GROMACS .gro file of C-alpha atoms in nm:
model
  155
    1UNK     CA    1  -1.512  -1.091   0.254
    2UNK     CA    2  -1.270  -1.082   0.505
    3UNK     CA    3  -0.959  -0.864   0.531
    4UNK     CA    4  -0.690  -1.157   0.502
    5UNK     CA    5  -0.887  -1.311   0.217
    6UNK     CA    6  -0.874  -0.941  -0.001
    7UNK     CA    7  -0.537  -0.917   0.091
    8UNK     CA    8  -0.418  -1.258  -0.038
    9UNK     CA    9  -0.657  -1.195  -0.326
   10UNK     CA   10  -0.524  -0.916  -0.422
   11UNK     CA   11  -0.072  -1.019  -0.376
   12UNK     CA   12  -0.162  -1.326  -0.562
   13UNK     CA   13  -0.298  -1.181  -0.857
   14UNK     CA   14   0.015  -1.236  -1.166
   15UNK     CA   15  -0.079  -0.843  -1.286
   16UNK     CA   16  -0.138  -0.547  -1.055
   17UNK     CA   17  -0.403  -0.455  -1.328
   18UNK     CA   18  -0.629  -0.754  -1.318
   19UNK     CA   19  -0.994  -0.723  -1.287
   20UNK     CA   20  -0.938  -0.874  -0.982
   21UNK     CA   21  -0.676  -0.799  -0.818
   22UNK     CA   22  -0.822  -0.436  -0.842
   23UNK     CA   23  -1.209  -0.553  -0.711
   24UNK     CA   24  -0.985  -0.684  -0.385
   25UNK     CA   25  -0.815  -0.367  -0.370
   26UNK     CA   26  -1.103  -0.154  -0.385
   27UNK     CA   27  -1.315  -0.383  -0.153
   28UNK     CA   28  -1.046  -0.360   0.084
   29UNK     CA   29  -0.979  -0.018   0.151
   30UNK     CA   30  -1.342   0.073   0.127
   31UNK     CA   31  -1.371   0.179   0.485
   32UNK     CA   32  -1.752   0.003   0.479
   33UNK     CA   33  -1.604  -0.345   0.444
   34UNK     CA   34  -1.401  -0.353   0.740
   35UNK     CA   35  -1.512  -0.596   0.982
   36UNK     CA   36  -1.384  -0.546   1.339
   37UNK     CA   37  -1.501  -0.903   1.407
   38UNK     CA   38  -1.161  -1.068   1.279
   39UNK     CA   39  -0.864  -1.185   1.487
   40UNK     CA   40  -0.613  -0.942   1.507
   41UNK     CA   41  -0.268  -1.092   1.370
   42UNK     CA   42   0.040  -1.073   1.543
   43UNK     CA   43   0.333  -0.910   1.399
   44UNK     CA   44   0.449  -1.211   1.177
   45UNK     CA   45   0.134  -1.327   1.069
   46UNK     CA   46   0.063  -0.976   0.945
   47UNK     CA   47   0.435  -0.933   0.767
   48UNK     CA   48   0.377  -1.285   0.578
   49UNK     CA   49  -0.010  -1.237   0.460
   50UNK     CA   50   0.113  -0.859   0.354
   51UNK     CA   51   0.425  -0.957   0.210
   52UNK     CA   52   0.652  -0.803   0.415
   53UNK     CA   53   0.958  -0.813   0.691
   54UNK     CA   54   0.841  -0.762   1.059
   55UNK     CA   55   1.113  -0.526   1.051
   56UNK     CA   56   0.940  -0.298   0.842
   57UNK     CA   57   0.599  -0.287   1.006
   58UNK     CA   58   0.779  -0.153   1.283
   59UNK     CA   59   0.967   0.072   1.076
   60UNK     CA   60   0.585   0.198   0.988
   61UNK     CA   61   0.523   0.196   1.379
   62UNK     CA   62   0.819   0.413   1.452
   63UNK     CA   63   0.744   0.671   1.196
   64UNK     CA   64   0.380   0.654   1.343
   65UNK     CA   65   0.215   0.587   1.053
   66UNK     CA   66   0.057   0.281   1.203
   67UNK     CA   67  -0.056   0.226   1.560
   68UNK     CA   68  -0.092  -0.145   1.642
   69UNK     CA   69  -0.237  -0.214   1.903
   70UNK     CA   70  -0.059  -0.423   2.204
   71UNK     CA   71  -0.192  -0.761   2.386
   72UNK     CA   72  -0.196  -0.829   2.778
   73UNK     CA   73   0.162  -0.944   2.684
   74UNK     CA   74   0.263  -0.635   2.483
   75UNK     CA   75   0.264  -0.820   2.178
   76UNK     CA   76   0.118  -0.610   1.885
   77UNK     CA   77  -0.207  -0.697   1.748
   78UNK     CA   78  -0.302  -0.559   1.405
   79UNK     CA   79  -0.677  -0.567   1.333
   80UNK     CA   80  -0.829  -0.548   0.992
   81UNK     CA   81  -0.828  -0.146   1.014
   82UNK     CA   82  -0.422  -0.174   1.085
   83UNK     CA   83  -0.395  -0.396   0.775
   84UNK     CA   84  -0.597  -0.251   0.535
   85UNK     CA   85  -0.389   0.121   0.625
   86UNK     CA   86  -0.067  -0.067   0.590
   87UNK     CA   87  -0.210  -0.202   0.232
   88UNK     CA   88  -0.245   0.134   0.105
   89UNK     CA   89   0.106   0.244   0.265
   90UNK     CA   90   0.280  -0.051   0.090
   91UNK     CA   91   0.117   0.020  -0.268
   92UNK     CA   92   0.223   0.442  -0.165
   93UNK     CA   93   0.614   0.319  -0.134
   94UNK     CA   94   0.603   0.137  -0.392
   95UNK     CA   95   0.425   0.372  -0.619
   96UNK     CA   96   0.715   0.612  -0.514
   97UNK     CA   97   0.544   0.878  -0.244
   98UNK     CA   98   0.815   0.948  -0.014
   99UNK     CA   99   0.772   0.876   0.381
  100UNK     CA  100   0.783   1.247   0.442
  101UNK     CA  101   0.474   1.296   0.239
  102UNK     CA  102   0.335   0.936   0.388
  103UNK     CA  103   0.392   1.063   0.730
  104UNK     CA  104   0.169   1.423   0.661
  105UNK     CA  105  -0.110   1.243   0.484
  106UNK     CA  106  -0.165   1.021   0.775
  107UNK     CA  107  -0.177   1.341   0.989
  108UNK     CA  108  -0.430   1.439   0.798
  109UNK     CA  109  -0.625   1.110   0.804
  110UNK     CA  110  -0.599   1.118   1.212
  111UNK     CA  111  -0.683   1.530   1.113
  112UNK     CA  112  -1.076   1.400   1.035
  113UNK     CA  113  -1.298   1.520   0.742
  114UNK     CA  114  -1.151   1.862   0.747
  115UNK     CA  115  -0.858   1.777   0.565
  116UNK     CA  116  -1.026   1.552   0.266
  117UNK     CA  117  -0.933   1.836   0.026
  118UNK     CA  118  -0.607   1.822   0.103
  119UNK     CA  119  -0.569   1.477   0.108
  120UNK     CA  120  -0.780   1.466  -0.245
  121UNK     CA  121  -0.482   1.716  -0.369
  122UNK     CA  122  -0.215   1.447  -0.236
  123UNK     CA  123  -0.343   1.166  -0.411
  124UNK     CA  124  -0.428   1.358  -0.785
  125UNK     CA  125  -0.025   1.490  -0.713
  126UNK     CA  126   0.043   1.102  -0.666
  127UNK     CA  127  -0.140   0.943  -0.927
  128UNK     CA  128   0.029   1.268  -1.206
  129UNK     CA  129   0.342   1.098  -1.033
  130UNK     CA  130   0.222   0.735  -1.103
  131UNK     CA  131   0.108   0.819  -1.470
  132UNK     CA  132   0.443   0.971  -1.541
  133UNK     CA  133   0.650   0.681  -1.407
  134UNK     CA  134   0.391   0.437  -1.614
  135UNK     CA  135   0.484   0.601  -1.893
  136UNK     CA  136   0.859   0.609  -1.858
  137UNK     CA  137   0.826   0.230  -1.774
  138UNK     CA  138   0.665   0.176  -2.069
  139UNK     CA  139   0.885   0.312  -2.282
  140UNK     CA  140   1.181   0.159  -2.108
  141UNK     CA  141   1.008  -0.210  -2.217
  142UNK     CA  142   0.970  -0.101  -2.544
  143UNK     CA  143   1.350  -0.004  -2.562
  144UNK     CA  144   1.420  -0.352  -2.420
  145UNK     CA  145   1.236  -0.505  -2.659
  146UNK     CA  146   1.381  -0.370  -2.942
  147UNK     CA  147   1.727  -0.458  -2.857
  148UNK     CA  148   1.604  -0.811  -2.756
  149UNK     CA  149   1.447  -0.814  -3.126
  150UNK     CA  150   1.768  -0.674  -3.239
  151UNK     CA  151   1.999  -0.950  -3.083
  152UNK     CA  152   1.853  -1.188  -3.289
  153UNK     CA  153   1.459  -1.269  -3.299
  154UNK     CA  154   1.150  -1.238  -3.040
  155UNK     CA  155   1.135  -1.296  -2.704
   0.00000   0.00000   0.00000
C-alpha cells in the first residue's frame, strides 16, 4: 500500500486504538513497506496529508531531525522514507517525548545498528511514560464523568 494511503488510513481513523488505524501504523513504519517508487510531496502536500503546518516540518528540518531532500528549484521533496520518519516524530510529540530526547534518538537512528539497544531502552522509557499518562487520562474521564453524572443525569 502506498505511503500516502497508510497515512490517511491511519489520521482518519475516529480512535487511535482501532484495529485499523494501528494495521496502517504498523504497515507504515515497517521499514520493508517503503516504496521509493512514489512521488515525493512538496512541503504543503506533505503538511496537509500529515496533518500538519509547513511551519513545523521545517521546524523538524531545523532541529535536523528530518532531511528533505531539495528539487532543481530548491524546493523540498519528501519521499515516503521522509514521511513515514515524520509519522513516528508526530505520534513521539504528541505522546510527550521531548525534542531533546527526539533529537538523540535520531542520532542514533543515523548511528546504524550499533545503537538498537539504546534506542530499544528509549522507546520501553517512552511507552512506561505513555502507560503512565494513559492511566492518569483515564482517571481524569472518570472524574469528569462523575461530576457530569452528578450535575444531573448521563451524558
Amino acid at each position: 500500500m502506498a505511503t500516502a494511503d497508510l497515512i490517511e488510513r491511519m489520521l482518519a481513523e475516529p480512535r487511535a486504538s482501532s484495529a485499523s488505524a494501528v494495521d496502517a501504523l504498523h504497515t507504515l513504519l515497517d521499514d520493508s513497506t517503503v516504496e521509493d517508487t512514489s512521488s515525493a510531496l512538496g512541503i504543503a502536500e506533505a503538511a496537509e496529508l500529515l496533518g500538519q503546518s509547513s511551519h513545523t516540518l521545517r521546524y523538524y528540518e531545523r532541529e535536523g531531525l528530518v532531511h528533505p531532500d531539495r528539487n532543481a528549484s530548491g524546493y523540498r521533496e519528501y519521499s515516503p522514507a521522509h514521511l513515514r520518519r515524520l509519522v513516528f516524530l508526530i505520534r513521539m510529540r504528541v505522546s510527550g517525548m521531548t525534542m531533546s530526547d527526539l533529537r538523540h534518538y535520531v542520532r542514533l537512528v543515523e548511528g546504524g545498528a550499533e545503537t538498537m539497544p539504546e534506542r530499544r531502552q528509549m522507546m520501553l522509557d517512552q511507552r512506561d511514560r505513555i502507560s503512565r499518562q494513559l492511566g492518569e487520562l483515564t482517571l481524569a474521564l472518570e472524574t469528569t464523568e462523575y461530576k457530569i453524572r452528578s450535575y444531573g443525569g448521563a451524558p
